[in-house]
PDB file of C-alpha atoms in Angstrom:
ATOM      1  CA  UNK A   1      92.658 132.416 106.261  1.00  0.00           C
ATOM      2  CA  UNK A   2      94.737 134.436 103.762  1.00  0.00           C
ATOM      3  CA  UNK A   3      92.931 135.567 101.145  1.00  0.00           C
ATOM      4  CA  UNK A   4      95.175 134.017  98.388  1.00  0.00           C
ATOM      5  CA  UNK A   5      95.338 130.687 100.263  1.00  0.00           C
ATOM      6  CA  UNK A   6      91.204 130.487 100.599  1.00  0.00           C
ATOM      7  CA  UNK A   7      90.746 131.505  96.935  1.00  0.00           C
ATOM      8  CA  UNK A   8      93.200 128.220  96.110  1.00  0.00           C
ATOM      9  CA  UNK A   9      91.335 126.405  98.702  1.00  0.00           C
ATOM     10  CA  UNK A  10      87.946 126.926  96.480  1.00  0.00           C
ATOM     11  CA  UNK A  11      89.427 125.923  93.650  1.00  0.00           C
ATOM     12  CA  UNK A  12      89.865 122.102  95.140  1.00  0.00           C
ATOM     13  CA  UNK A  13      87.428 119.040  94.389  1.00  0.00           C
ATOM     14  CA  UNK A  14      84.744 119.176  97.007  1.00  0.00           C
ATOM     15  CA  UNK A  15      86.599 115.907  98.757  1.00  0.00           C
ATOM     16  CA  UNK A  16      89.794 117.300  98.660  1.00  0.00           C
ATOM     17  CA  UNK A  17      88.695 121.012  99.921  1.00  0.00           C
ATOM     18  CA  UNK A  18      87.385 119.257 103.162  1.00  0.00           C
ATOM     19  CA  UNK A  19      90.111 116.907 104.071  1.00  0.00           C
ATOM     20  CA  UNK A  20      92.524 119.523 102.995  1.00  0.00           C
ATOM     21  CA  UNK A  21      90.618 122.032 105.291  1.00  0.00           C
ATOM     22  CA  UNK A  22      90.588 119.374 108.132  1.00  0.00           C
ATOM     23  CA  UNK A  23      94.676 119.403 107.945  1.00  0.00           C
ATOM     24  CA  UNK A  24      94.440 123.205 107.719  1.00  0.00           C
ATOM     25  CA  UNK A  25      92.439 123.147 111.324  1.00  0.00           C
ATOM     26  CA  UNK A  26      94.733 120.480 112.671  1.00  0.00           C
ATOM     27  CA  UNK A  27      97.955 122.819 111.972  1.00  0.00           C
ATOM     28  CA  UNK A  28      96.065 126.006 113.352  1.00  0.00           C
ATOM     29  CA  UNK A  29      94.793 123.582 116.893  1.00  0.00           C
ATOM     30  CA  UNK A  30      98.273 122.478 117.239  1.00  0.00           C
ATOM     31  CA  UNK A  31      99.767 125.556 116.922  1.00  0.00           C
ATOM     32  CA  UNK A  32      97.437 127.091 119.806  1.00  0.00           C
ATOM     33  CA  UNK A  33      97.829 124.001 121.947  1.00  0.00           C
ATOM     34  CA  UNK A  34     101.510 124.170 121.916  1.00  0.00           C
ATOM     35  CA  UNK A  35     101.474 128.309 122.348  1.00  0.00           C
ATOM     36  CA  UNK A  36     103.489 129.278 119.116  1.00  0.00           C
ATOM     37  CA  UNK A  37     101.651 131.967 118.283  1.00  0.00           C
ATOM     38  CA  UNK A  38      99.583 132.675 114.832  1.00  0.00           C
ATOM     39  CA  UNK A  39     100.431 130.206 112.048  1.00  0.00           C
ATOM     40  CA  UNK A  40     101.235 132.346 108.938  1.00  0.00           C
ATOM     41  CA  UNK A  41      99.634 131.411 106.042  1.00  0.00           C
ATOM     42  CA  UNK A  42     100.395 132.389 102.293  1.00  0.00           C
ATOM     43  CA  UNK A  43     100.987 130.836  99.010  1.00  0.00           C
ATOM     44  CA  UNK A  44     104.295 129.397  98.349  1.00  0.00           C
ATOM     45  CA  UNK A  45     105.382 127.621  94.789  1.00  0.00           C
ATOM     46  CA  UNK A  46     101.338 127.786  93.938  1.00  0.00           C
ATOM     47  CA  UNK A  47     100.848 125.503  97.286  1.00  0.00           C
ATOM     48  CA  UNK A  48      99.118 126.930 100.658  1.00  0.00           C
ATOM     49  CA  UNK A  49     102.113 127.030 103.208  1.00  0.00           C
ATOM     50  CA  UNK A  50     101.954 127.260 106.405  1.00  0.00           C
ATOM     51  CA  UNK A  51     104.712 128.372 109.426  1.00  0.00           C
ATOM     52  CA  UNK A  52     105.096 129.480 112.709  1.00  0.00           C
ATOM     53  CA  UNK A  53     108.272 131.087 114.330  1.00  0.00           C
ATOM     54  CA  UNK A  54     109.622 128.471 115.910  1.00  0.00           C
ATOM     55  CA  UNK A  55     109.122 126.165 112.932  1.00  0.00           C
ATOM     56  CA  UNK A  56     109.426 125.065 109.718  1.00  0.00           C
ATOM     57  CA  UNK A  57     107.623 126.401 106.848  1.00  0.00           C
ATOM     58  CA  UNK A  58     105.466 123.546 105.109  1.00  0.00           C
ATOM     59  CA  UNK A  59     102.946 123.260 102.499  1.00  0.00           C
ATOM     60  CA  UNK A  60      99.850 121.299 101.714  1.00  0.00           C
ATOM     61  CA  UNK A  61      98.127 120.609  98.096  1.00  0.00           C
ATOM     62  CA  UNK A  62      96.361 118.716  95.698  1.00  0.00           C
ATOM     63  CA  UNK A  63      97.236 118.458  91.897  1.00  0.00           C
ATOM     64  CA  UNK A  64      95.380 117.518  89.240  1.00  0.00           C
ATOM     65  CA  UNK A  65      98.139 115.178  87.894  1.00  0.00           C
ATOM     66  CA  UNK A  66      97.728 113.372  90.761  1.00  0.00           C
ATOM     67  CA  UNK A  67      94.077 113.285  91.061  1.00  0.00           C
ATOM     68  CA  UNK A  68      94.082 110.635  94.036  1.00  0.00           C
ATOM     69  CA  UNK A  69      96.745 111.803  96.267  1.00  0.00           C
ATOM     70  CA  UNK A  70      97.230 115.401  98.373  1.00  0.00           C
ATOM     71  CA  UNK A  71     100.556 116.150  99.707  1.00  0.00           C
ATOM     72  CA  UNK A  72     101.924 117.287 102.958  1.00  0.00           C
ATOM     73  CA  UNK A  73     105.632 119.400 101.586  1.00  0.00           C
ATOM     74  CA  UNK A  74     108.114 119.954 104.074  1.00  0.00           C
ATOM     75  CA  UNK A  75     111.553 121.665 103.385  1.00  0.00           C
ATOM     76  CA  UNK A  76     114.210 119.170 101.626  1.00  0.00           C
ATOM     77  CA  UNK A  77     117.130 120.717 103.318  1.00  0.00           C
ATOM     78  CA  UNK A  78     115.589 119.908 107.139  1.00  0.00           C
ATOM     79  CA  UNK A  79     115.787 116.145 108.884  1.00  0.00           C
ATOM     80  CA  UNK A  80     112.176 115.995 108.971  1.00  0.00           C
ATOM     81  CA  UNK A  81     111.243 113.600 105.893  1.00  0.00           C
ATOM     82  CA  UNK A  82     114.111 111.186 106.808  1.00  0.00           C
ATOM     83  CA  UNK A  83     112.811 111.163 110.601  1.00  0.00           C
ATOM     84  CA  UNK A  84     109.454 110.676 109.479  1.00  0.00           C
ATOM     85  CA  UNK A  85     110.349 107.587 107.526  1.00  0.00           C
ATOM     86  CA  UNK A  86     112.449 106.332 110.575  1.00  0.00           C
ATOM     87  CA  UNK A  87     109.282 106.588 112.495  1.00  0.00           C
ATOM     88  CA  UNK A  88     106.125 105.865 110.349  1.00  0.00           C
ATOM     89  CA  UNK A  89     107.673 104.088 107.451  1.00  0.00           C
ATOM     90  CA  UNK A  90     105.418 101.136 107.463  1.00  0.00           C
ATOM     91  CA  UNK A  91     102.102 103.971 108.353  1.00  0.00           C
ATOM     92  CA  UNK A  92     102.746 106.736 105.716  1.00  0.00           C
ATOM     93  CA  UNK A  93     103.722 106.752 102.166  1.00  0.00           C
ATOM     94  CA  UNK A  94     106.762 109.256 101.013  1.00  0.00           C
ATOM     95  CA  UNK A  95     107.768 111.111  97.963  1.00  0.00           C
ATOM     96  CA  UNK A  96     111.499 111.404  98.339  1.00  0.00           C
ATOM     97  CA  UNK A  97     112.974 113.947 101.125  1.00  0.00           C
ATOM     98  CA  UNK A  98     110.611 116.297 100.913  1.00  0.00           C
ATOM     99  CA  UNK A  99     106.716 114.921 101.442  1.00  0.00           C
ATOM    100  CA  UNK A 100     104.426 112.763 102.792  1.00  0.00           C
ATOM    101  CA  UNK A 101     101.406 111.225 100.287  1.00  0.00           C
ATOM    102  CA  UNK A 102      98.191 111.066 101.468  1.00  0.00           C
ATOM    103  CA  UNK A 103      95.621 108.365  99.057  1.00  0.00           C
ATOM    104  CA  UNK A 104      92.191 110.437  98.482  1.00  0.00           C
ATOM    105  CA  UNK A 105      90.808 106.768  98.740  1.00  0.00           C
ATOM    106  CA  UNK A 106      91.818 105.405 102.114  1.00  0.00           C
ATOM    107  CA  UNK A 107      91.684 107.032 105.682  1.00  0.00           C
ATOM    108  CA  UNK A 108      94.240 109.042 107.069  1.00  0.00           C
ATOM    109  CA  UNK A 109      96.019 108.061 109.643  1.00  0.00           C
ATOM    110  CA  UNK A 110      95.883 111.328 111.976  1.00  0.00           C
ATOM    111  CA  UNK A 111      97.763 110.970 114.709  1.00  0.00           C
ATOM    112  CA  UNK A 112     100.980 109.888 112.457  1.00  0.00           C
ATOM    113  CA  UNK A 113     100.544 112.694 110.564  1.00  0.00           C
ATOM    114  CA  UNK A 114      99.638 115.366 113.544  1.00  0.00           C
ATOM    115  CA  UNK A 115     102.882 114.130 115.131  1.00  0.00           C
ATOM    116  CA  UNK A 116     104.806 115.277 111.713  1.00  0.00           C
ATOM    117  CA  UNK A 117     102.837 118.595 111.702  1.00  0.00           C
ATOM    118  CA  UNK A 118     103.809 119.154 115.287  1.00  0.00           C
ATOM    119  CA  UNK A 119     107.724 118.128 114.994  1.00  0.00           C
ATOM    120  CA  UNK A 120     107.812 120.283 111.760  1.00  0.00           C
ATOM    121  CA  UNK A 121     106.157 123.445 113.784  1.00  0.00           C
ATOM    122  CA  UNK A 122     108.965 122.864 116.426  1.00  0.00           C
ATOM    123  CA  UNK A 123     111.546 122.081 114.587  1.00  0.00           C
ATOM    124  CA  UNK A 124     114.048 124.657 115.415  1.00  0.00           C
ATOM    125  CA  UNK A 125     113.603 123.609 119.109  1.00  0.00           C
ATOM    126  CA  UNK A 126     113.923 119.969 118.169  1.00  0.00           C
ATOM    127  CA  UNK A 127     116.819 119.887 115.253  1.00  0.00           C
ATOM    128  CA  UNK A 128     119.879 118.749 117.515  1.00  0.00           C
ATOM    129  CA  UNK A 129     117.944 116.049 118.916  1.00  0.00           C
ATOM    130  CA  UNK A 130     118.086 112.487 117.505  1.00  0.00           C
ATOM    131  CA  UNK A 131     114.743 111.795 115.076  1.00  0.00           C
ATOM    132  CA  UNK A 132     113.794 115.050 116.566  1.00  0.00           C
ATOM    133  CA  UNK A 133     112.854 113.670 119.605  1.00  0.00           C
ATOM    134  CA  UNK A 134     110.147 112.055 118.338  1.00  0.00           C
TER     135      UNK A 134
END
């Protein structure tokens, strides 16, 4: 883990540094399963962000102003927000164009959101496809 990204990492709630870190292994498993190569990791805006070459560069975090919610960031200017909410609209929550909301207070729902974290690692393979080929 980048040094900068496991320093903002300790600075999390207990519950929020282990779901977070949870998300952080998914990313890292998924990008070894599907042979991209070594996610990069560094901070971005004050958020952990995480990218691999083929993909698009997203970010994960918690804020205090929003003490029962982390957030999964993905670039604005890509498809991937509006193709989530074409395909798990009625499973995940959304802020706008650019992230999904995960509640603190309720389970995840992990395979919806590893199937975002794997379109948005292959999304330069995947952009001229319609909903990304999802």
């Amino acid at each position: 883990m980048n040094r900068d990204v496991e320093q903002h990492f300790a600075n999390y709630p207990e519950d929020v540094r282990v779901r977070l870190g949870h998300l952080r292994e998914m990313v890292i498993e998924l990008a070894n399963e599907l042979k991209l190569g070594d996610v990069t990791e560094c901070l971005k805006w004050g958020e952990p962000s995480f990218s691999v070459s083929k993909g698009s560069p997203f970010r994960m975090d918690w804020k205090a102003s929003s003490p029962t919610n982390c957030f999964l960031f993905f670039h604005c200017q890509t498809r991937l927000v509006e193709t989530f909410k074409e395909v798990y609209g009625t499973e995940l929550v959304f802020q706008g164009n650019r992230a999904i909301v995960l509640n603190l207070a309720e389970p995840w729902p992990v395979s919806s959101i590893r199937h975002c974290v794997e379109i948005a690692l292959t999304y330069h393979q995947r952009k001229h496809l319609p909903l990304l080929g999802m």
